[in-house]
mmCIF file of C-alpha atoms in Angstrom:
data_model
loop_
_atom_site.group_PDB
_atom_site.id
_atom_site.type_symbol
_atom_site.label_atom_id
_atom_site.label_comp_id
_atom_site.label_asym_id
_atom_site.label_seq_id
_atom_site.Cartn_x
_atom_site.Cartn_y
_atom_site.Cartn_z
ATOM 1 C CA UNK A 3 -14.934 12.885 4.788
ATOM 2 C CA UNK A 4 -13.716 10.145 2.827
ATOM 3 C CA UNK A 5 -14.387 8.429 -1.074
ATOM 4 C CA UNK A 6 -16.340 5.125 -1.548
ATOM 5 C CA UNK A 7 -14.842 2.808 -4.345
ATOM 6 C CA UNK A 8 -16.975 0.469 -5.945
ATOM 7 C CA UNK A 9 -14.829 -2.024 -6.619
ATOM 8 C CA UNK A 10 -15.556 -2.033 -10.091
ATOM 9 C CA UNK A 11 -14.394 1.229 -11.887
ATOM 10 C CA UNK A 12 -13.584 3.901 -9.283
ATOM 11 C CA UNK A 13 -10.279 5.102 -9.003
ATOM 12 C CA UNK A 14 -8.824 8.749 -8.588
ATOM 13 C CA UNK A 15 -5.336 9.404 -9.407
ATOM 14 C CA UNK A 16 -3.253 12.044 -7.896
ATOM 15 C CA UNK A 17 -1.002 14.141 -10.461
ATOM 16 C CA UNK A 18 3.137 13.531 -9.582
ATOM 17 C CA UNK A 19 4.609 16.007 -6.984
ATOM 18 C CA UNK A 20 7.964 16.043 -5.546
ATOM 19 C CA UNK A 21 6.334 15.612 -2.557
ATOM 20 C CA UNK A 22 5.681 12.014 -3.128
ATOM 21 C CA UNK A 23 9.001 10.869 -3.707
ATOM 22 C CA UNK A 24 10.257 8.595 -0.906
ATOM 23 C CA UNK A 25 13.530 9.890 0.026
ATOM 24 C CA UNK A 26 16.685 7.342 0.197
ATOM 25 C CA UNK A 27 16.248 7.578 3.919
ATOM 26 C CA UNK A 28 12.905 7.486 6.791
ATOM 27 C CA UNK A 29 9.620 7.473 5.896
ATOM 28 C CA UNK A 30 5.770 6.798 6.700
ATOM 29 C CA UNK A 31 2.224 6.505 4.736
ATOM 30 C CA UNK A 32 -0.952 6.058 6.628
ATOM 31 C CA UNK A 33 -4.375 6.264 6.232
ATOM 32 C CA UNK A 34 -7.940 4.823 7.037
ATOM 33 C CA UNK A 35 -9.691 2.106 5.644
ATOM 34 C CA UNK A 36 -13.215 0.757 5.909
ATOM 35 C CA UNK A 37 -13.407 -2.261 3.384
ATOM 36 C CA UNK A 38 -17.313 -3.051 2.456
ATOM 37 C CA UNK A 39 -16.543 -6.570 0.399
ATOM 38 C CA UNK A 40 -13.530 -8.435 0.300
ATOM 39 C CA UNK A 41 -14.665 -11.310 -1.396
ATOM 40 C CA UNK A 42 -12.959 -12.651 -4.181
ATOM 41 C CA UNK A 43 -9.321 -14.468 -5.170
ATOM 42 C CA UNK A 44 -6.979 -11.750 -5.898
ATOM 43 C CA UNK A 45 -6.154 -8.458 -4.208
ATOM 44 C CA UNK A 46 -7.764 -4.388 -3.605
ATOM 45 C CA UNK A 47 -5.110 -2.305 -4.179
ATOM 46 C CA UNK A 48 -6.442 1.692 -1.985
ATOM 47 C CA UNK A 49 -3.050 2.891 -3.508
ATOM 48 C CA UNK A 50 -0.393 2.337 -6.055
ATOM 49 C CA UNK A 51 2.302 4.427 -7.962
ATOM 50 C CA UNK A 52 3.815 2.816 -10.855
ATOM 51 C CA UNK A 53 3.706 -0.544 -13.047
ATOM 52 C CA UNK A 54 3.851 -3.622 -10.554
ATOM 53 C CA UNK A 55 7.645 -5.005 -9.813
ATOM 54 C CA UNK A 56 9.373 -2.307 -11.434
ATOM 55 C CA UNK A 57 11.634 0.134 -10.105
ATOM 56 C CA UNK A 58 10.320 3.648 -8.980
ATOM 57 C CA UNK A 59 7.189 1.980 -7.780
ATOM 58 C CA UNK A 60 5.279 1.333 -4.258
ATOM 59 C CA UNK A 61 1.582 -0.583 -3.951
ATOM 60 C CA UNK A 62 -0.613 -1.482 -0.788
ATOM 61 C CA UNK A 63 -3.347 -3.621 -1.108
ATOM 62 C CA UNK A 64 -5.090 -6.280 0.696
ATOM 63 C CA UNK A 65 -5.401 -10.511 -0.279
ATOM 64 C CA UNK A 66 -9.499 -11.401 -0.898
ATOM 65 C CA UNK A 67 -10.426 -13.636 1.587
ATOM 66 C CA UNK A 68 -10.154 -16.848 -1.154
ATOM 67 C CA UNK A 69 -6.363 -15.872 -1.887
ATOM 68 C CA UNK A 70 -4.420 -18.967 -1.819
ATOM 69 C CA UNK A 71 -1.444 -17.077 -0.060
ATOM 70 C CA UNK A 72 -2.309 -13.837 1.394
ATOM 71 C CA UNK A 73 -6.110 -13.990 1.961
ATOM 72 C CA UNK A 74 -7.825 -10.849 4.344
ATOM 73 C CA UNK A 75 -3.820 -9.621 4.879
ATOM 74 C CA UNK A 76 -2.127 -6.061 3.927
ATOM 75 C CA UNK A 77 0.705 -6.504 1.686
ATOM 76 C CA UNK A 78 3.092 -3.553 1.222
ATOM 77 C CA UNK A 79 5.483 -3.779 -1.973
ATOM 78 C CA UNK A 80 8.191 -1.034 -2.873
ATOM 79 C CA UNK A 81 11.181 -0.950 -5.253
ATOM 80 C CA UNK A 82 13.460 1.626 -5.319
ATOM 81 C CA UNK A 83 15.110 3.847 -8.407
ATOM 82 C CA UNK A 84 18.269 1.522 -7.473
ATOM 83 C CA UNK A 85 16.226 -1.398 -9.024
ATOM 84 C CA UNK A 86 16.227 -2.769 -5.454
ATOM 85 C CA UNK A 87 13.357 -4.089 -3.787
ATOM 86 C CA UNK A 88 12.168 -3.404 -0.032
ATOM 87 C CA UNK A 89 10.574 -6.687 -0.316
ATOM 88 C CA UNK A 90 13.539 -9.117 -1.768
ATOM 89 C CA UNK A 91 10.800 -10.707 -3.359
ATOM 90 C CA UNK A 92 8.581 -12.297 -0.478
ATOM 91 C CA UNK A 93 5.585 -11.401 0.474
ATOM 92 C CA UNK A 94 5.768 -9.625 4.001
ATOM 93 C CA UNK A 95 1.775 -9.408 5.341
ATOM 94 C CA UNK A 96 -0.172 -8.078 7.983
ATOM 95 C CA UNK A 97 -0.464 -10.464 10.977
ATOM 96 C CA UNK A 98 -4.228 -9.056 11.498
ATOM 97 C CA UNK A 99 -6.950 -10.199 8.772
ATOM 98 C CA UNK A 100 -7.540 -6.459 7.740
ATOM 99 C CA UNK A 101 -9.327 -7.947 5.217
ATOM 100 C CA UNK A 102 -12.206 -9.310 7.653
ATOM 101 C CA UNK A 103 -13.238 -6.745 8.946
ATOM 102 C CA UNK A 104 -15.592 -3.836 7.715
ATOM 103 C CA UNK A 105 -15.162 -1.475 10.283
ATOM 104 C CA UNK A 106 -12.135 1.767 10.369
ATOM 105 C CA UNK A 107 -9.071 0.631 10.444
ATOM 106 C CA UNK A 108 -5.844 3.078 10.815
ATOM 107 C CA UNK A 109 -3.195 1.426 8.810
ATOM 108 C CA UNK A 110 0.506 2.551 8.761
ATOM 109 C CA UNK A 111 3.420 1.624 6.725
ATOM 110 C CA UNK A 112 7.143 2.880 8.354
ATOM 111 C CA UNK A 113 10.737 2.632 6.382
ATOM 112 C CA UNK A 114 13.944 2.992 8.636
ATOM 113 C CA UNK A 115 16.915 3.462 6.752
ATOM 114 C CA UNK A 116 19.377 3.240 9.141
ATOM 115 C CA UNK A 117 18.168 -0.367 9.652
ATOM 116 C CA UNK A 118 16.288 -1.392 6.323
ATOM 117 C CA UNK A 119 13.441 -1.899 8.082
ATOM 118 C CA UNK A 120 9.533 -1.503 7.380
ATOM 119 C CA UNK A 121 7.022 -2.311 9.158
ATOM 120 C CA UNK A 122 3.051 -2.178 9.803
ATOM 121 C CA UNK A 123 0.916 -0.507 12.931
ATOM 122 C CA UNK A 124 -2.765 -1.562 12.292
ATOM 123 C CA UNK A 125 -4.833 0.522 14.767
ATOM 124 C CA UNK A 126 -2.061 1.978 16.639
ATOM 125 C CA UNK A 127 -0.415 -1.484 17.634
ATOM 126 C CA UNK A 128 2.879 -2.401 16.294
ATOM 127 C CA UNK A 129 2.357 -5.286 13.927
ATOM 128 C CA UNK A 130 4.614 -7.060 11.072
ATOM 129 C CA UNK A 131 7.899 -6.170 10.427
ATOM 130 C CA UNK A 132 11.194 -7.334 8.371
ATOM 131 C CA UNK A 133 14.368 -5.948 7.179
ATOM 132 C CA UNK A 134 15.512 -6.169 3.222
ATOM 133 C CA UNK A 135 18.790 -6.739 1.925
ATOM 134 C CA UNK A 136 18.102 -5.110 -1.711
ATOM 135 C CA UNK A 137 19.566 -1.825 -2.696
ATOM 136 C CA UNK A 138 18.123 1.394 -1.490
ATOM 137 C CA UNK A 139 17.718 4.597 -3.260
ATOM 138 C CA UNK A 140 14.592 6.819 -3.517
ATOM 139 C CA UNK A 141 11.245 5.509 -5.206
ATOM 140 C CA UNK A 142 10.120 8.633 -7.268
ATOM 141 C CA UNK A 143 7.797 7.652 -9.787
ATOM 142 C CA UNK A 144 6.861 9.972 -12.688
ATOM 143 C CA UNK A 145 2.908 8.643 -13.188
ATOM 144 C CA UNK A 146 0.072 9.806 -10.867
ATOM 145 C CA UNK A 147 -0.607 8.334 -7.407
ATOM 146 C CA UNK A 148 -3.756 6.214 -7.608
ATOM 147 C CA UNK A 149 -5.936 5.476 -4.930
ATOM 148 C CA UNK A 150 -8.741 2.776 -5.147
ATOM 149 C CA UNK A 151 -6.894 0.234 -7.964
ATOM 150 C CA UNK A 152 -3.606 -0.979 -8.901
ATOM 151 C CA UNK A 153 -1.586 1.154 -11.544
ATOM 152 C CA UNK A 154 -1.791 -0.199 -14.888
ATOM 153 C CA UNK A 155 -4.361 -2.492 -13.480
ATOM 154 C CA UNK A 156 -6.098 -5.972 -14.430
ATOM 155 C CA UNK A 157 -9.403 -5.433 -14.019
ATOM 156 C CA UNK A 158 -9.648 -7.704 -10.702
ATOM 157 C CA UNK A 159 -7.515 -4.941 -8.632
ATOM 158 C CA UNK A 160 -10.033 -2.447 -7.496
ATOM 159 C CA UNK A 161 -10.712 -1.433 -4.366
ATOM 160 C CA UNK A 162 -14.129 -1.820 -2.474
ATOM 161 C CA UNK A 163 -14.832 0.237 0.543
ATOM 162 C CA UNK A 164 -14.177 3.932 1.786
ATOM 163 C CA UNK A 165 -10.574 5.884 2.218
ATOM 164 C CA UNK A 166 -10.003 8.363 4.470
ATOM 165 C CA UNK A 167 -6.884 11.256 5.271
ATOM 166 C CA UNK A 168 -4.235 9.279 3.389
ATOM 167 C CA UNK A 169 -0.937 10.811 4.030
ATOM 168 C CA UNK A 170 2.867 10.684 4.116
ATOM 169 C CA UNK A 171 5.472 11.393 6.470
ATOM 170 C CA UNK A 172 8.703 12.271 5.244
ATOM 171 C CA UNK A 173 11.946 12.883 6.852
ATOM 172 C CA UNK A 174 14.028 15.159 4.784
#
């Protein structure tokens, strides 16, 4: 089973729970994807907790194929309660173009603590990865989870296609 976005209005949100809280230590969030258009100039954001660039907050989204930077790639972008980010402010991208292709595709996000590390697995195969320097802490948010737009969302973030078994894996 999974949900169909339209890319024009459909979202579902996902009330807070302790259980979403990143810990200050190892985690993992995957999922399956199945975009149906990715045309367009600015990003689909399948899930998002918190305002953009503000601490306590996590999005993953894709670049449209016309974006001038990160077109048809999955972007991952976290900062922590510390007011750190697990970005330092670059864009850190997929090195497959998830974003042109409309078939399932099994995408995984992994934080190491030990190293400050995340990094992607698209379909099983190791992918992108980079280490931050920022500060670490947890990234508990106190809004819903929202799958299928960005959080406090333009109205050019919504996601078009289908999401399936969405999930995280936390170390405690």
């Amino acid at each position: 089973m999974s949900w169909l976005f339209d890319e024009v209005d459909d979202y579902v949100t996902l009330a807070d729970d302790a259980a979403l809280t990143f810990p200050d230590g190892d985690w993992t969030v995957a999922g399956w994807i199945r975009l149906t258009d990715n045309t367009g100039s600015a990003f689909q954001y399948f899930l998002s907790w918190g305002a953009f660039n503000t601490s306590d907050s996590w999005h993953w989204y894709i670049g449209e194929a016309s974006h001038g930077v990160i077109p048809n790639k999955l972007n991952f972008y976290a900062n922590t309660t510390a007011g750190g980010s697990l970005n330092d402010g670059v864009d850190h991208v997929s090195g497959v173009n998830v974003g042109s292709s409309t078939s399932w595709q099994h995408v995984v996000v992994r934080h190491t603590q030990s190293t400050k590390t995340l990094q992607y697995f698209i379909d099983g195969v190791a992918d992108t990865s980079w280490s931050y320097s920022g500060a670490t802490g947890p990234i508990n948010n106190s809004g819903a989870l929202v799958f299928g737009k960005r959080d406090v969302s333009p109205t050019d973030r919504y996601y078009g296609g289908r999401l399936a078994e969405f999930a995280n894996g936390i170390v405690r």
